[in-house]
Amino acid sequence: MNSDYLDTERQDNIRMLAESAQTFATKASPLTRARGLRGSASGFDRSFWGKLAEQGWTGLLIPEAFAGYGQGFGEMAAVVSALATQVAPEPVVPALVFASRAIEHTGNGDLQQQLLASIVAGELIPGVAWQEELAGLQVNLLASAVVAAPTNSGIQLTGEKHHVRPGADCDGFIVTAKQGNGLSLWWVPANATGVKVQSVALADGTSEASVRFDGVMLDGSQCLAQGDAATVAFTRAYDEALVMTGVELLALQQAMLNMTLEYLRTRVQFGKPIGSFQALQHRAVDLLIQQELTSSVLSQALVMLDGADSNAFERSAMASRVKARASDAGLLLARESIQLHGAIGFTDEYDLGLYVQRALVLSAWLGNAQMHRRRYANLTQMNTASV
Amino acid sequence: MTTTNQTISQSTGQTTDWNALDTETFRQTVRTFFEQNYPAEMRYPKTRLRWAEIKDWYMTLSKKGWIAPSWPQVHGGMGLSPEKLIVFIEEQERWGVGRAPDMGITMIGPLLIQYGSEEQQQKYLPKIIQGENIWCQGYSEPNAGSDLASLRTDAVEDGDDFIINGQKTWTTLAQDATHIFLLARTDKTVKKQEGISFLLADFTTPGITVRPIRNIAGHEEFCEVFFENVRVPKANLVGGLNQGWGIAKALLGFERIFLGSPKQSQYALSRVEEAAHALGLFGDQGFVDRYTQLQLDVADLSALYVRFVEQVKRGEKLGPDVSMLKVWAAETFSRLANLLVEITGGSGAVAGDIEVNGKKIDVLTSFYNARPATIYGGSSEIQRNILAASVLQLRS
Ligand SMILES: Cc1cc2nc3c(=O)[nH]c(=O)nc-3n(C[C@H](O)[C@H](O)[C@H](O)COP(=O)(O)OP(=O)(O)OC[C@H]3O[C@@H](n4cnc5c(N)ncnc54)[C@H](O)[C@@H]3O)c2cc1C
């Protein structure tokens, strides 16, 4: 990503972090590791999570006040990108961006302190349970089917959420619930009574979960935020997660394009490298253009997230722009890379498939391109952040 | 050759002139038969069905006289007109009937009918119809894909036999096949295309090894096939010695007609339609616009298909323009598969089925199947090269 917007010192730091993250990821997470974990019980490796904690990456984004390292999105992007390049299956963006930021943006001091400290320590892997539509083209950020309602014995949580990552071995959920006419955000441990986690296998060998809350009793201390504060905190974390998912998708695009270019240069048919055929040259260029569009919108988005002068509406519109471009370009790169490889690109043993399957997962997660174009249209046409 | 418009059904001994039926009656007949006889649990399979799974259905069709809808009736086919053939395909895809190993029906059968000796026809055609012989296609090699003529597997004459050595790859369902038709080099001294012969081999011949390859959907649907001093009789040569390239090119015509059929697109269209109903998307104008565009792409694909099938039925040779059929068929299928992934939204990467309002939606099977559709049988790029050079006369 182009980082010209930053002061030189920060740029240098990010570059160094990116290099060391890439060195670490290549060594500690070769593609054979990603391949081997596909379809395993949790789909990722908890001991590898410990290594991420040792690197300080589980607390990279978390403010120093909460025992973290207080780095920005530019720095986090360097780490996320390196791990995505190795198709590492650990839920970095779901736990360390989406969930962590949702917690950080809320105001419950004690719970916040406790959860964030466990996340920094690498002991807690949380997920966010927000999405209620199983399928279709709607993105409704605000909960409606999952309800937190008062009963004689306290507040009770009922309803079902979908597409929660990680889909297995998740320690607990930040749950968005409808409460009265507003939104509330709750922390619900995965082992709480009444929580039913159903793992759903995904294309890349990891999983997501449908999580049912069957009258889960909530204690006031589990409430992270309520009303407007909940909406603001959740929306902001969601938008940040969209952008960081875009970072992952860009890393996948780059990996796929590199592999494809290498193949175009070396595969010989009709006595020449297939990359010498103009029809394929133009196709490769089209892929480059999509990759660079993704990279450019991401650069702007990262500046915005790291800066102080954007408002919620601008961030949401920007995040949806990123997710729309990165998802579409990711799927295009996936399809075209297979095509330009020919039959070998369709085999499981060839590593291209690892990127293709992850691109499928990430382009659908948090809403696909079409859903985010719709969100963008709603946001900009209504010129309001409440979508 | 006698021509007859009658199919003699083996089970009942009755004869039917399918083309004499009006379209609606024919459609109902086909639909009812599929609905009543095709096993419900095998509808819309996620993988190419293996012989053990689809065998009973193959035999059911075979007994009914329906296993080879497009073959002439003298050879045990239904002798369908292009319009009736389309109806047959539409009904098959509407009901989600699985595809049996069909290289015998769609490729080598028609080829032998046209180019095979009488002896070869008698030896092989009935066994295809009866499901005794299952064929696979051995053209591609690791270094001979689009550039097929550079193939290196060789066949050396030795008395009454050929001795074959080499390797084929991407051979679809070779693990279930009893026979392979292959291209092998029989003369290394001439221009690439002029030293290739078309051979038939029985998989029980010593020296043949098959290794399945897993695809990105996780299924073993194609294989590598190794030949080590495999001895096949000269009677297995189709056409003349070193005439294989011309024959293979003629077969490519059949293949393009088959691959250009609206079958896969019909399948994907029916999947999109069912999913869209379950998701309530027919009230969404953005979706309806895209759906209708693709629906018409499929309808016009059928029209193009009929045009080429009619040409074949009239006994005319297919020209290079048939490539456009294959391009449009494969790419329409691919666009439909994309739409299915898109409308399943957050579930767009779910590995199995999702259930929406009681309806099961299979999200990714079409997406995976659409990938090789633009690669096998001549990639879209190769087809465009052919169209540009041979139809449009644009050459460098
Ligand atoms: C699922 C599947 C099933 C198959 N089943 C069979 C089978 O049963 N039997 C069999 O024999 N084969 C089979 N094949 C092989 C198929 O025929 C080949 O994959 C195809 O011919 C392409 O060859 P290749 O894969 O080696 O790709 P390559 O020829 O290496 O092509 C790689 C890329 O370069 C492009 N390209 C190549 N040359 C040119 C050019 N001159 N101009 C522009 N672009 C070009 C191609 O379009 C492609 O995008 C199967 C393939 C698949 C994927």
Coordinates of C-alpha atoms in Angstrom, one line a residue, chain A residues 131 134-138 163 200-203 208 267-271 279-280 283 331 334-335 338-340 342-349 353 356-357 360-361 364-365 368 370-371 373-374, chain B residues 142-147 170 211 213-216 222 279 281 284 286-287 290 338 341-352 354-356 364 367-368 371-372 374-375 379-382:
Chain A
Q131 CA -25.5 -10.4 11.5
L134 CA -28.3 -15.7 6.7
A135 CA -28.3 -14.7 3.0
G136 CA -29.6 -12.1 0.6
L137 CA -28.4 -8.6 -0.3
Q138 CA -29.4 -6.7 2.8
H163 CA -21.6 -15.6 10.1
V200 CA -20.6 -23.9 9.5
A201 CA -17.7 -25.1 7.3
L202 CA -16.4 -22.5 4.8
A203 CA -14.7 -22.9 1.5
E208 CA -18.1 -19.5 10.8
R267 CA 4.4 -22.0 -18.9
V268 CA 5.2 -22.8 -22.5
Q269 CA 2.6 -23.7 -25.1
F270 CA 3.0 -23.3 -28.9
G271 CA 6.7 -22.9 -28.3
A279 CA -4.8 -11.7 -25.1
L280 CA -3.3 -12.9 -21.8
R283 CA -6.0 -9.8 -19.0
L331 CA -13.1 -12.6 -6.7
A334 CA -9.5 -15.6 -8.0
R335 CA -11.5 -16.5 -11.1
I338 CA -7.5 -20.1 -12.3
Q339 CA -8.4 -19.3 -15.8
L340 CA -4.9 -18.1 -16.8
G342 CA -5.5 -23.6 -17.0
A343 CA -6.3 -27.0 -15.4
I344 CA -3.5 -26.9 -12.9
G345 CA -5.2 -23.9 -11.3
F346 CA -8.2 -26.0 -10.6
T347 CA -6.3 -28.6 -8.6
D348 CA -6.3 -28.8 -4.8
E349 CA -2.6 -29.6 -4.7
G353 CA -6.5 -22.6 -4.5
V356 CA -9.0 -18.5 -4.0
Q357 CA -10.9 -20.1 -1.2
L360 CA -14.3 -16.3 -1.4
V361 CA -14.6 -16.3 2.4
A364 CA -18.7 -12.6 1.6
W365 CA -17.8 -11.8 5.2
N368 CA -20.1 -8.7 -0.2
Q370 CA -23.1 -5.7 -4.0
M371 CA -24.2 -5.3 -0.4
R373 CA -22.5 -0.7 -2.9
R374 CA -26.0 -0.6 -1.6
Chain B
P142 CA 1.3 -32.1 -18.8
N143 CA 3.0 -30.1 -21.6
A144 CA 0.3 -30.4 -24.1
G145 CA -2.9 -28.6 -23.1
S146 CA -4.0 -25.8 -25.4
D147 CA -1.1 -26.8 -27.6
W170 CA -6.7 -34.2 -16.5
R211 CA -3.9 -41.7 -10.3
I213 CA -6.2 -35.8 -8.8
R214 CA -8.2 -33.8 -6.3
N215 CA -9.8 -30.6 -7.5
I216 CA -10.4 -27.3 -5.6
F222 CA -9.9 -36.1 -13.0
L279 CA -34.7 -15.1 -0.5
L281 CA -35.5 -11.4 -4.4
D284 CA -35.8 -6.5 -5.8
G286 CA -31.7 -4.6 -9.0
F287 CA -31.7 -8.3 -8.8
R290 CA -29.6 -8.9 -13.6
N338 CA -21.3 -15.5 -9.8
V341 CA -22.6 -16.5 -4.9
E342 CA -23.6 -12.8 -4.8
I343 CA -27.2 -13.2 -3.8
T344 CA -26.3 -15.7 -1.0
G345 CA -24.6 -12.7 0.5
G346 CA -23.0 -13.5 3.9
S347 CA -23.3 -17.2 3.1
G348 CA -21.4 -16.8 -0.2
A349 CA -18.5 -19.0 1.0
V350 CA -20.4 -21.7 2.8
A351 CA -19.0 -25.1 1.8
G352 CA -22.3 -27.0 1.9
I354 CA -27.7 -23.3 3.5
E355 CA -31.3 -23.5 4.2
V356 CA -33.5 -20.4 3.7
L364 CA -20.6 -23.0 -4.4
F367 CA -19.0 -21.5 -8.8
Y368 CA -16.5 -24.4 -8.8
R371 CA -14.1 -22.6 -13.4
P372 CA -13.0 -25.4 -15.7
T374 CA -13.9 -22.0 -19.7
I375 CA -10.8 -24.2 -19.7
S379 CA -10.3 -22.7 -23.4
S380 CA -12.3 -19.5 -24.1
E381 CA -9.0 -17.9 -25.2
I382 CA -8.3 -20.6 -27.7

